[in-house]
Short mmCIF file of C-alpha atoms in Angstrom, two decimals:
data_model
loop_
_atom_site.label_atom_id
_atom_site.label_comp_id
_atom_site.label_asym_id
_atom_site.label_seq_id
_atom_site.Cartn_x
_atom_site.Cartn_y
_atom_site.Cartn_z
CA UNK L 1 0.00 0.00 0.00
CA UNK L 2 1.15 4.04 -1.23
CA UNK L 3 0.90 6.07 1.51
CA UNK L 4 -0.87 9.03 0.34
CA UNK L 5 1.60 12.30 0.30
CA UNK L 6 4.53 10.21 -0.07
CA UNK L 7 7.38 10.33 -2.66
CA UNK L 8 6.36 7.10 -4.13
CA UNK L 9 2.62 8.32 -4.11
CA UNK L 10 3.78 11.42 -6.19
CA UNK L 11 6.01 9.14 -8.53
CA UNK L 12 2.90 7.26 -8.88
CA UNK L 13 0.66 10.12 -9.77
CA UNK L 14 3.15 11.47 -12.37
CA UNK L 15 2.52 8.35 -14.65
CA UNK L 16 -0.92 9.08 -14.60
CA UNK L 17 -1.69 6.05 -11.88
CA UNK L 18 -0.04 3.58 -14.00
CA UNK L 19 1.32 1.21 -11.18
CA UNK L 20 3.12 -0.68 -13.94
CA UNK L 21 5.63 2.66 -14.67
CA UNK L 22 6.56 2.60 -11.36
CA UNK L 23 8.80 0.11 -9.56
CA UNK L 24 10.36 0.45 -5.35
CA UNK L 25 13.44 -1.90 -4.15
CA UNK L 26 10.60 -3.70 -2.03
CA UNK L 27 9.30 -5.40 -5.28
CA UNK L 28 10.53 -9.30 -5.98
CA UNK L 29 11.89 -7.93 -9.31
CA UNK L 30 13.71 -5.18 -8.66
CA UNK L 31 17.33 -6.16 -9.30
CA UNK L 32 15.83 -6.99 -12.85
CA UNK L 33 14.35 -3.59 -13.29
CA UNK L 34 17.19 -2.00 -12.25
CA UNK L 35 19.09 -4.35 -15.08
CA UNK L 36 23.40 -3.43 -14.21
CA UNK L 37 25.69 -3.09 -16.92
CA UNK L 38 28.82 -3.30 -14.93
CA UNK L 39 28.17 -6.23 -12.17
CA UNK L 40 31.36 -5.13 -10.02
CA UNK L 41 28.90 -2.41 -9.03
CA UNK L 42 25.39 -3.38 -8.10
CA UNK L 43 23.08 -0.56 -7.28
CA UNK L 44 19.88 0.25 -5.86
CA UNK L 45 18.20 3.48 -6.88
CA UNK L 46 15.06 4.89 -4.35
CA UNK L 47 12.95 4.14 -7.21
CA UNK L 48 12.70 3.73 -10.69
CA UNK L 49 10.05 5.38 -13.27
CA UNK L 50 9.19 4.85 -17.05
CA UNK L 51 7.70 7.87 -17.90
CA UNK L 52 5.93 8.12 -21.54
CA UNK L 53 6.15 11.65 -22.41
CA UNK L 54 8.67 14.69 -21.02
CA UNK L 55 5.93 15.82 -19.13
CA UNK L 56 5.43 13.15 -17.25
CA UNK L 57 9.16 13.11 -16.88
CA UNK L 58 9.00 16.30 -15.21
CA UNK L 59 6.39 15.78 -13.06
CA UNK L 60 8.48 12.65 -11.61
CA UNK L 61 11.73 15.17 -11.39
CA UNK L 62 9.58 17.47 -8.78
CA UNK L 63 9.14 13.93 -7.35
CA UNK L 64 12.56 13.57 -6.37
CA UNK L 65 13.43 17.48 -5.50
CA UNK L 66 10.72 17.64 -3.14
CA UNK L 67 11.66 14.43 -1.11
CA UNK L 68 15.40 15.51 -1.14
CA UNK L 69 16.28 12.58 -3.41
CA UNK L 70 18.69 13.02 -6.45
CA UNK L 71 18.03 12.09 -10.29
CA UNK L 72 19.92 10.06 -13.34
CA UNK L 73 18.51 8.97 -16.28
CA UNK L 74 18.93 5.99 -18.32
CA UNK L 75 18.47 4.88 -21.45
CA UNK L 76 20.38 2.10 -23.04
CA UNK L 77 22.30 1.39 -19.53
CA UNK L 78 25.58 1.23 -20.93
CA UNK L 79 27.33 3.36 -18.45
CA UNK L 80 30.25 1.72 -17.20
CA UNK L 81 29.58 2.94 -13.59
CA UNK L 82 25.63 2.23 -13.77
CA UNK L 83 25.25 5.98 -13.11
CA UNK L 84 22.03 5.94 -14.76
CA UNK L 85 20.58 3.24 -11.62
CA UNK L 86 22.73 5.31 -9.01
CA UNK L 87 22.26 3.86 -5.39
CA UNK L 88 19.48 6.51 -3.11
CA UNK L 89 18.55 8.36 -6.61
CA UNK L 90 15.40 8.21 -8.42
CA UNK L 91 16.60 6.56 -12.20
CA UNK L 92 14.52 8.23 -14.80
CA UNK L 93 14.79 5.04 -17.52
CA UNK L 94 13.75 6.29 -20.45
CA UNK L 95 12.93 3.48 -22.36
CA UNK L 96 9.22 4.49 -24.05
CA UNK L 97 10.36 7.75 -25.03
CA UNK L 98 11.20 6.42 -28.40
CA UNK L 99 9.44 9.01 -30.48
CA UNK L 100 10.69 9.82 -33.96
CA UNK L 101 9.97 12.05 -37.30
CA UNK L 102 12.12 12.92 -40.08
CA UNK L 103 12.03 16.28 -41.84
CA UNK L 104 12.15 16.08 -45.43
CA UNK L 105 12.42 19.38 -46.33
CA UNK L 106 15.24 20.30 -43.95
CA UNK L 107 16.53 16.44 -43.70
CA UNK L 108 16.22 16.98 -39.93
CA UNK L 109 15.05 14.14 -37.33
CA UNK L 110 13.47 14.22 -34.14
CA UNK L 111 14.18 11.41 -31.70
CA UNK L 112 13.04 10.27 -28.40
CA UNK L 113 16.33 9.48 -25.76
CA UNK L 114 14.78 5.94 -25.50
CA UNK L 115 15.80 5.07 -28.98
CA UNK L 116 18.49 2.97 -29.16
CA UNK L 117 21.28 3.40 -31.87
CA UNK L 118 20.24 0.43 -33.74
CA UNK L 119 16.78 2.04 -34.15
CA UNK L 120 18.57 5.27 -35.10
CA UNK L 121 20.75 3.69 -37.82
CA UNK L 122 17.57 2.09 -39.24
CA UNK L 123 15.13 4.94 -39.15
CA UNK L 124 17.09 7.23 -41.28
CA UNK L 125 18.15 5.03 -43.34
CA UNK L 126 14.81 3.96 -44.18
CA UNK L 127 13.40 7.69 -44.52
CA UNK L 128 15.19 8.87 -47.25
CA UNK L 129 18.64 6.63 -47.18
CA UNK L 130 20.16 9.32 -44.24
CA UNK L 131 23.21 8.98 -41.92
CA UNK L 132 24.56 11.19 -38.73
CA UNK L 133 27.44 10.05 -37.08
CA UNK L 134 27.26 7.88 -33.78
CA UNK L 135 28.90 4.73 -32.39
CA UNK L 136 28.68 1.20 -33.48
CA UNK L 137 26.35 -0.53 -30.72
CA UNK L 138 23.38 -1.10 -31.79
CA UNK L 139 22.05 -1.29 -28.59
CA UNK L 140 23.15 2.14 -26.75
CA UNK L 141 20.66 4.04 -26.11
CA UNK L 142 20.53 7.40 -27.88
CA UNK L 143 19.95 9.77 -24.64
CA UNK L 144 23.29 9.06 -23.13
CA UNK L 145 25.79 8.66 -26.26
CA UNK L 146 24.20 12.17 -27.68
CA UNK L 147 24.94 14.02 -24.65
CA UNK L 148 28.64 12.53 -24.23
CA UNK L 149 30.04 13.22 -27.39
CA UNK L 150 28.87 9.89 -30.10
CA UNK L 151 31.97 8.68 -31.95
CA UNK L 152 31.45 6.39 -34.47
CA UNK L 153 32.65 4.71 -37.96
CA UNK L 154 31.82 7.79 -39.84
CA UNK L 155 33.51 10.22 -37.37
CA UNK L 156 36.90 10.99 -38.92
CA UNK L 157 34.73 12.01 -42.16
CA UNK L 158 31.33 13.74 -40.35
CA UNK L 159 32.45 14.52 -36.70
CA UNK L 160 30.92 13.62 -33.28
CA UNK L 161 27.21 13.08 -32.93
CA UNK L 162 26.86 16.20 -30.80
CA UNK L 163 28.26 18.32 -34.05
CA UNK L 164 24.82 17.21 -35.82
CA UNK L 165 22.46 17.81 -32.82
CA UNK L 166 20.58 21.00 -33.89
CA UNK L 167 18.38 22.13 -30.62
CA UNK L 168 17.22 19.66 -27.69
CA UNK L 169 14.46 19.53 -25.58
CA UNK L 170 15.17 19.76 -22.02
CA UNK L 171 13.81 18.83 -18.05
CA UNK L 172 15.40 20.85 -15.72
CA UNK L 173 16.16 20.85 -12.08
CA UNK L 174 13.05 23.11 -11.47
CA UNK L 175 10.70 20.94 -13.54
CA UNK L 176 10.48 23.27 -16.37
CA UNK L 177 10.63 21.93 -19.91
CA UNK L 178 13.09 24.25 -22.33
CA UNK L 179 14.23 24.03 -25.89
CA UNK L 180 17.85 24.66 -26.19
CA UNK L 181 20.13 25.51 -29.59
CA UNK L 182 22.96 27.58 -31.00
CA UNK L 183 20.30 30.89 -30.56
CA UNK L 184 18.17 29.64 -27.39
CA UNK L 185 19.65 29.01 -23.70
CA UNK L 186 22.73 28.88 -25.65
CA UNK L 187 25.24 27.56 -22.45
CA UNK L 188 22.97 24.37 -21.77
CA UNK L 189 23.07 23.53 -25.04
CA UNK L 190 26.60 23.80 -25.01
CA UNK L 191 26.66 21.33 -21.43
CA UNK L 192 24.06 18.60 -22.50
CA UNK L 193 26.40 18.04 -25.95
CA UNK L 194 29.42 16.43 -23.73
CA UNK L 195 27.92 15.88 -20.21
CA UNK L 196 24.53 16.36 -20.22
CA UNK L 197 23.67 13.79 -17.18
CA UNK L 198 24.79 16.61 -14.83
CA UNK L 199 22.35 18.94 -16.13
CA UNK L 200 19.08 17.65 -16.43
CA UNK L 201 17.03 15.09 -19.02
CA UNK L 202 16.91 15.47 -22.69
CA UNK L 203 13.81 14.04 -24.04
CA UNK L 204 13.85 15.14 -27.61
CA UNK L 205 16.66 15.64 -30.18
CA UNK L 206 16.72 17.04 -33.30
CA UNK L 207 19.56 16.30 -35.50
CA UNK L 208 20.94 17.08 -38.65
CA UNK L 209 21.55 14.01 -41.20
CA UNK L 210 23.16 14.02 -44.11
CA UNK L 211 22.83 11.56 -46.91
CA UNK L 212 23.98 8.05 -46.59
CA UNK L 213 27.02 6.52 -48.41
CA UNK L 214 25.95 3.78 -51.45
CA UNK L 215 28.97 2.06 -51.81
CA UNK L 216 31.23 0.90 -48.00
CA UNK L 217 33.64 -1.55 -47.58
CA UNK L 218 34.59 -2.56 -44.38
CA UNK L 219 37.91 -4.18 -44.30
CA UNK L 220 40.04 -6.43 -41.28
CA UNK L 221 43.59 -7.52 -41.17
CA UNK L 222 44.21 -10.07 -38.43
CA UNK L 223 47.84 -10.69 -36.91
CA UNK L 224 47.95 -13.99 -35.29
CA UNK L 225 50.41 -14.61 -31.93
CA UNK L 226 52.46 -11.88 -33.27
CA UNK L 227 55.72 -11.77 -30.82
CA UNK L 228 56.66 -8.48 -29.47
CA UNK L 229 59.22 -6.93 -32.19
CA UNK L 230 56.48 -7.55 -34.52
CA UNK L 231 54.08 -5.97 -32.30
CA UNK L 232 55.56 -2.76 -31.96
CA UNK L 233 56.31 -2.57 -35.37
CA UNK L 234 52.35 -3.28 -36.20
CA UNK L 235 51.53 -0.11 -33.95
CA UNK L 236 53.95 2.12 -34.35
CA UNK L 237 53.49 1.69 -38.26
CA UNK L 238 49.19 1.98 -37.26
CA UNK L 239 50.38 5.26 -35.63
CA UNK L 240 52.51 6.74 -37.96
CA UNK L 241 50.12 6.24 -41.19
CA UNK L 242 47.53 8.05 -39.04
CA UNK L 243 49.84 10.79 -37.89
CA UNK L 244 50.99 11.25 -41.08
CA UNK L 245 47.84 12.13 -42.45
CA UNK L 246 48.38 8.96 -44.90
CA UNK L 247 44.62 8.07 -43.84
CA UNK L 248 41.45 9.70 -45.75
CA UNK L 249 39.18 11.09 -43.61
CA UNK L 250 36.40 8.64 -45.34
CA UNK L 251 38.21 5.47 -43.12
CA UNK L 252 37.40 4.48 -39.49
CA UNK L 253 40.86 2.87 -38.38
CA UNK L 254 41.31 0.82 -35.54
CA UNK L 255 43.74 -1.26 -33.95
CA UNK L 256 42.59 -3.79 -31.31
CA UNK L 257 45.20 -5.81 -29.29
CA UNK L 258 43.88 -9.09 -27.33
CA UNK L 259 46.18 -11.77 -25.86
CA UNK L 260 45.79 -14.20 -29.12
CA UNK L 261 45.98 -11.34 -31.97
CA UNK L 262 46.26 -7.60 -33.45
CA UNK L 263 43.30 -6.88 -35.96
CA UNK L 264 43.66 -4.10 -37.40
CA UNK L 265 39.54 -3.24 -38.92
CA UNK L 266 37.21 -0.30 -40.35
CA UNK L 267 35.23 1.06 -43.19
CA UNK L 268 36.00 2.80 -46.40
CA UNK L 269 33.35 4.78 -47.25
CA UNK L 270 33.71 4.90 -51.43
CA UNK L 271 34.42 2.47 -53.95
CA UNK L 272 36.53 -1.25 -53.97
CA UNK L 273 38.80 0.42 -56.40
CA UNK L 274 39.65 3.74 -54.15
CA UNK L 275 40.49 1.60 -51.33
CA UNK L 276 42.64 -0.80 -53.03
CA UNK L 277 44.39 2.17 -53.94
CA UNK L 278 45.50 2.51 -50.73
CA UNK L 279 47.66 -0.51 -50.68
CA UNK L 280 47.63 -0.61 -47.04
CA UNK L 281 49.14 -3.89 -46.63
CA UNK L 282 52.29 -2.37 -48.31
CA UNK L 283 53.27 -0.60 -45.02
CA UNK L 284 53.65 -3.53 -42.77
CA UNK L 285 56.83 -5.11 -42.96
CA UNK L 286 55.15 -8.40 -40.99
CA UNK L 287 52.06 -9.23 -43.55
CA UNK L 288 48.83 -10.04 -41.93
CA UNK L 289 47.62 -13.75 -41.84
CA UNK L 290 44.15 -12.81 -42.49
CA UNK L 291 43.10 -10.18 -45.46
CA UNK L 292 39.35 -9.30 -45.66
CA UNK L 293 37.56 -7.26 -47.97
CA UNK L 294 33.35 -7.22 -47.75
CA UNK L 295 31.56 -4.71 -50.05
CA UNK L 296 28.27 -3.34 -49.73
CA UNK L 297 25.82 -1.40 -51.74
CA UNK L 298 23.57 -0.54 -48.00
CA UNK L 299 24.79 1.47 -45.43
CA UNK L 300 21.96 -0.30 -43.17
CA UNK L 301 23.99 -3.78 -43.93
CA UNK L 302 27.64 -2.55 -43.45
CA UNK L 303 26.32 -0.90 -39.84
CA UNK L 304 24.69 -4.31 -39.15
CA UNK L 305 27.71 -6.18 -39.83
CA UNK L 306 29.35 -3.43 -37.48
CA UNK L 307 27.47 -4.08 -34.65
CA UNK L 308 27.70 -7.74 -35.25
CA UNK L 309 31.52 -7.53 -34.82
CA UNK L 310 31.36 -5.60 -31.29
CA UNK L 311 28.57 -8.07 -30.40
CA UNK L 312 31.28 -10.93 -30.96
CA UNK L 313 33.69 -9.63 -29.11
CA UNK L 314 32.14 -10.37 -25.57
CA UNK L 315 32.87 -6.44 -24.52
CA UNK L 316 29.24 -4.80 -24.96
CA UNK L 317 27.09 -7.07 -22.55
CA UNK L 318 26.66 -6.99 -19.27
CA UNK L 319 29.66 -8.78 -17.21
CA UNK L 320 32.11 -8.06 -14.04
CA UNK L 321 34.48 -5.86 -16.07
CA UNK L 322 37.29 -2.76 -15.46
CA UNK L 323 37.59 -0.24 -17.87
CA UNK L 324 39.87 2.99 -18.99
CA UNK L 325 40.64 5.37 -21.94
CA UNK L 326 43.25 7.62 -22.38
CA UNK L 327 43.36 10.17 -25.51
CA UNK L 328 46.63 10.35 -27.52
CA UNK L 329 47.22 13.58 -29.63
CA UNK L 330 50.40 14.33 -32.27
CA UNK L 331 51.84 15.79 -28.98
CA UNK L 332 51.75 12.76 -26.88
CA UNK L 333 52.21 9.83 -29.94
CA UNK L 334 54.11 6.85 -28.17
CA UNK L 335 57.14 6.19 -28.91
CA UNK L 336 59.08 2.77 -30.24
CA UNK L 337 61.18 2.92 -27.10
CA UNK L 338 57.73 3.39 -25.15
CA UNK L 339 55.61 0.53 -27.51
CA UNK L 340 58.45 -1.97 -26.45
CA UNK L 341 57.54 -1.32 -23.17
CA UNK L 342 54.18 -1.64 -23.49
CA UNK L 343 54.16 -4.75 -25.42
CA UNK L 344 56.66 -6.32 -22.86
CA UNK L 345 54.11 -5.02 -20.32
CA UNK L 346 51.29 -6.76 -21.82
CA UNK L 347 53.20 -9.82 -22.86
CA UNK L 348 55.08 -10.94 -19.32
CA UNK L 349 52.24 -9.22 -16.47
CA UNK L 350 49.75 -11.18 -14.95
CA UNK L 351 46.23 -9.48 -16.47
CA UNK L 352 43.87 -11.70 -13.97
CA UNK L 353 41.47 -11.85 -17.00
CA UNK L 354 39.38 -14.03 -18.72
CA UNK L 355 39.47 -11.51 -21.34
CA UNK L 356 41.16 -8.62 -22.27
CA UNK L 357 40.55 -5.79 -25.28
CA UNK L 358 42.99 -3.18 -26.16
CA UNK L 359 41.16 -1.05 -28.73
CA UNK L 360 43.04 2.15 -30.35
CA UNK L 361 40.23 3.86 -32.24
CA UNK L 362 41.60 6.70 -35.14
CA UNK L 363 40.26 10.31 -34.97
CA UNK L 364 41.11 13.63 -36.00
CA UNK L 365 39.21 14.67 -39.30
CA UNK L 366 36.14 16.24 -39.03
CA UNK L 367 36.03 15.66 -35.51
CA UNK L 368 39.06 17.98 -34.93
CA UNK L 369 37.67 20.95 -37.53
CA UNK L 370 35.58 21.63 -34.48
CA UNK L 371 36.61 24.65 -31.86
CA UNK L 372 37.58 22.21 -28.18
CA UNK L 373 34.57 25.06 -26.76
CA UNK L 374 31.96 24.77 -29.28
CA UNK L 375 30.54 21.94 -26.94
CA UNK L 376 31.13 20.36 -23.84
CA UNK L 377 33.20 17.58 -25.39
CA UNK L 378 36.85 18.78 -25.61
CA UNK L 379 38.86 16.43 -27.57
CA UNK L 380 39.01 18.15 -31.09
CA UNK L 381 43.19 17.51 -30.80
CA UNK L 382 42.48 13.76 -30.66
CA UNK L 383 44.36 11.44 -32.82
CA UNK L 384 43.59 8.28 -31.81
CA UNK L 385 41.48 6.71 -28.42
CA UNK L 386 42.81 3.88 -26.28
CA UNK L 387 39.91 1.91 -24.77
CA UNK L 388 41.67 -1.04 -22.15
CA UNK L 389 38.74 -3.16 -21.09
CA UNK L 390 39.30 -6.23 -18.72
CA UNK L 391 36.57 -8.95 -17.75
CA UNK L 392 37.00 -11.67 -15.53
CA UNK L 393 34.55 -14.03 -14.53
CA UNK L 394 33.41 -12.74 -10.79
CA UNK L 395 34.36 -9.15 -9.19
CA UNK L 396 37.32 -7.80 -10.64
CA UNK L 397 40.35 -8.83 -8.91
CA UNK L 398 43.32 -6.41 -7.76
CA UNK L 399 45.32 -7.80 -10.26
CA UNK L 400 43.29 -7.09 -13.45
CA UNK L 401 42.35 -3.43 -12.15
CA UNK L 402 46.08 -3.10 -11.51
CA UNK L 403 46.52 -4.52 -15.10
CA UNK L 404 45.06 -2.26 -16.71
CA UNK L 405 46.02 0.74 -14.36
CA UNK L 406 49.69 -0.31 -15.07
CA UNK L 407 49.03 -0.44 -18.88
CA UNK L 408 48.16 3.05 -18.64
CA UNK L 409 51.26 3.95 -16.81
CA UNK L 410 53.03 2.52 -19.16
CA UNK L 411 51.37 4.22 -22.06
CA UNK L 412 51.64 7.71 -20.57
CA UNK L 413 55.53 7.22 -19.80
CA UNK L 414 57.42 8.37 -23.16
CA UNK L 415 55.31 11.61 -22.36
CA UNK L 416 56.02 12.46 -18.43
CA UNK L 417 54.16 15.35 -17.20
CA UNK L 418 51.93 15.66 -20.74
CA UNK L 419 48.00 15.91 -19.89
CA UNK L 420 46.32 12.83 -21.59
CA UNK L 421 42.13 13.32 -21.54
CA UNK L 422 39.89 10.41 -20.77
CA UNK L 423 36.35 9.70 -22.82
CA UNK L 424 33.64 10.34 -20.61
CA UNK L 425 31.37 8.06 -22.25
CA UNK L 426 33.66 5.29 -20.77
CA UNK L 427 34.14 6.56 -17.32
CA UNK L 428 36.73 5.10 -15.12
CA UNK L 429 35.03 4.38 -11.46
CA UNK L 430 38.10 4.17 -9.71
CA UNK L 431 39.30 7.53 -10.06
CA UNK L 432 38.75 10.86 -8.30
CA UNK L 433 35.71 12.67 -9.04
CA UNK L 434 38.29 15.97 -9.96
CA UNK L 435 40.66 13.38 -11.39
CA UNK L 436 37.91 11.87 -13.95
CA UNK L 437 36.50 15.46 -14.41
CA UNK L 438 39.96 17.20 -15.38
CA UNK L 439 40.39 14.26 -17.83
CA UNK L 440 36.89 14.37 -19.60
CA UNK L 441 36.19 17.98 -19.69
CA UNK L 442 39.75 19.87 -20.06
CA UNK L 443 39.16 23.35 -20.37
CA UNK L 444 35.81 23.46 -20.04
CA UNK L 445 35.21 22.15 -17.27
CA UNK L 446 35.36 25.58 -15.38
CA UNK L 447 32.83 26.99 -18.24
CA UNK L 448 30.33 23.61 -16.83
CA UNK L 449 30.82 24.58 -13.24
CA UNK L 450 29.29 27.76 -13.79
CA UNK L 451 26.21 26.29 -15.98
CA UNK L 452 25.70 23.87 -13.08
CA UNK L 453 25.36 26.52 -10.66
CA UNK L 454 22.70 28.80 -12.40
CA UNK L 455 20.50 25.41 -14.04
CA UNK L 456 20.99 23.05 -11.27
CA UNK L 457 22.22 25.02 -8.17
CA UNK L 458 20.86 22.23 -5.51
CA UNK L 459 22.83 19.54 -7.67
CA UNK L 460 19.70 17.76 -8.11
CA UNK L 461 21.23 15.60 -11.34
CA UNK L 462 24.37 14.03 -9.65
CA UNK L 463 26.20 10.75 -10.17
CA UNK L 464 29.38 9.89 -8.52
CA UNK L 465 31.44 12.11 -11.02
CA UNK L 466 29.01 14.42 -12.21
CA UNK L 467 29.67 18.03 -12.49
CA UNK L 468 29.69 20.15 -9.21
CA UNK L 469 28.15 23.30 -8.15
CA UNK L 470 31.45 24.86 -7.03
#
């Protein structure tokens, strides 16, 4: 039984009575409502709702402030720290707002948060063969990749998913529902494209598109057991065709390093005979075992195969894992003395895994055309990502978060003293709140401070490294 004038009476009440959109940690089937993506870190938010509209999103917000209870939302639940199901907070999941229209005049689409990028690769394809740029996953949910920055296979040629996002619809702290663009509450736009869960809840985006590529070929060259000489030469060669600008823009380009293989893997957006062009085999003095070459005449099918790939992988389900990034510029590239160490490191340290994935993703492009201010996201210098991701069977031992913490050491040591930036859409739990912070935000993280303190002064949309008031 509700008691009547009680928080979860008022959640109640802001689904319309709909005892089915509202769920308390006393129900049998809570831990499955609550559904956490990292299971080092089990959580138990003071309630969870499943609003159907951004009203009723707001009215569930007031909720929360008036009980003196903080709010997340969540929409995929991919958040490597389950911020989105924080433990005391009210999670907003977001899950039916999966509205959608496409523009066909202006080639403009509207989305709902709940949509998930699968759906979002789909729908524009299918209205009028459209693209924007966004990650690989088909199963992230739009609401948090848009307001964290949205990297993706088509970055290096389009940009970030938060370059495309024209105006979005906002609930604030104070319940009040606000459009925000370029020419309308122009410094929360600015936060919610980059780190928008410390803000408030975005439950509408509109965002540009731009037409769709017709011909793709997504390419992968696999290294098997390669020994450590031949590793270093692999990367270091990786690095130096990207630094050299010896990569078109219209290539993703990444490099992922497991304890079996190198594969090196992206797409060519253009023709079979551009890319062959490219020779890219030519540059590695140790040949790849495995040369693959897949053509396809539908963006939808290249983005399938895509996600397929990451599915495969065993890194984008739920599972005990650790996680880091670190962000490498032409300032901080690593060195051959530095990749021996690293490929030592990795070859002769105990990992305490059942599986680990070191992914280098290439950047720069389009991504870096953009001003490190024009939105919260700062990383315009990037030239390549380093994802480390470690899963082990139970909790995470000592040994595999010390893994991959030493990996990182490692990495950062041809550069001593250098500032490397993190990704916040792959937050790293076990750091500092000002640590993790610094390292996501940069510069602008002062310029955030101050939007916090005039949209959310009471901090009422907090996680564990969400943006302060002071």
């Amino acid at each position: 039984m509700i008691a009547a004038g009680s928080f979860a009476a008022c959640l109640l009440a802001s689904t319309g009575g709909n005892s089915s959109a509202v769920a308390f940690p006393n129900q049998f089937n809570y831990a499955s409502l609550v559904a956490p993506y990292n299971l080092n870190l089990l959580t138990t938010p003071a309630a969870i709702v499943f609003p159907q509209n951004a009203t009723q999103v707001a009215a569930a917000v007031k909720c929360a402030v008036d009980a003196g209870i903080k709010v997340q939302a969540k929409s995929g639940g991919h958040n490597y720290g389950n911020y989105g199901s924080s433990t005391g907070e009210l999670s907003v999941n977001l899950e039916n707002l999966q509205h959608f229209s496409m523009d066909d005049t202006t080639w403009t689409a509207n989305f709902g948060p709940g949509n998930h990028l699968g759906q979002v690769t789909e729908l524009m394809y299918n209205n009028g063969k459209r693209q924007a740029p966004h990650g690989e996953t088909f199963d992230v949910g739009l609401g948090g990749h848009a307001t964290v920055g949205g990297a993706g296979a088509a970055s290096r040629q389009l940009g970030l998913l938060v370059d495309y996002i024209e105006e979005v619809e906002v609930v604030l702290a104070n319940s009040s529902i606000v459009k925000a663009s370029r020419s309308e509450n122009q410094d929360l736009f600015f936060a919610v494209r980059g780190a928008g869960s410390s803000f408030g809840i975005v439950t509408d985006f509109t965002i540009r598109t731009v037409p769709a590529p017709s011909s793709t070929i997504r390419y992968t060259y696999v290294w098997k057991k390669p020994s450590v000489s031949s590793q270093v030469h692999i990367f270091t060669t990786w690095q130096q065709l990207l630094a050299d600008g010896l990569i078109p823009r219209q290539m993703s380009y990444a490099l992922v390093v497991t304890a079996s293989s190198m594969v090196m893997s992206g797409v060519y957006f253009g023709s079979e005979t551009e890319f062959a062009s490219l020779n890219l085999t030519s540059y590695f003095v140790t040949p790849p075992q495995v040369v693959q070459t897949n053509a396809y005449t539908s963006f939808l099918e290249v983005s399938k195969s895509l996600d397929a790939a990451v599915t495969s992988a065993g890194i984008a389900t739920p599972s005990h894992f650790y996680a880091k990034s670190l962000v490498f510029t032409e300032e901080t590239l690593i060195s051959e003395k530095t990749a021996y160490r690293f490929f030592n490191y990795l070859s002769n340290t105990n990992n305490g895994t059942d599986l680990y994935a070191i992914t280098l993703n290439g950047l720069g492009g389009a991504v870096s055309d953009i001003s490190s201010t024009d939105s919260a996201y700062p990383h315009r210098d990037t030239l390549f990502f380093m994802f480390s991701f470690a899963r082990t069977s139970g909790i995470s031992t000592s040994t595999s978060v010390d893994f991959l913490n030493g990996l990182s050491k490692v990495a950062k040591s041809g550069n001593p003293g250098a500032y490397y930036g993190q990704y916040a859409g792959n937050v790293d739990t076990r750091e500092s709140t000002m640590e993790a912070l610094s390292a996501y935000y940069g510069q602008n993280l002062g310029r955030l401070k101050l939007i916090k303190k005039a949209v959310d002064p009471t901090d009422i949309f907090h996680n564990q490294q969400s943006i302060p008031v002071s």
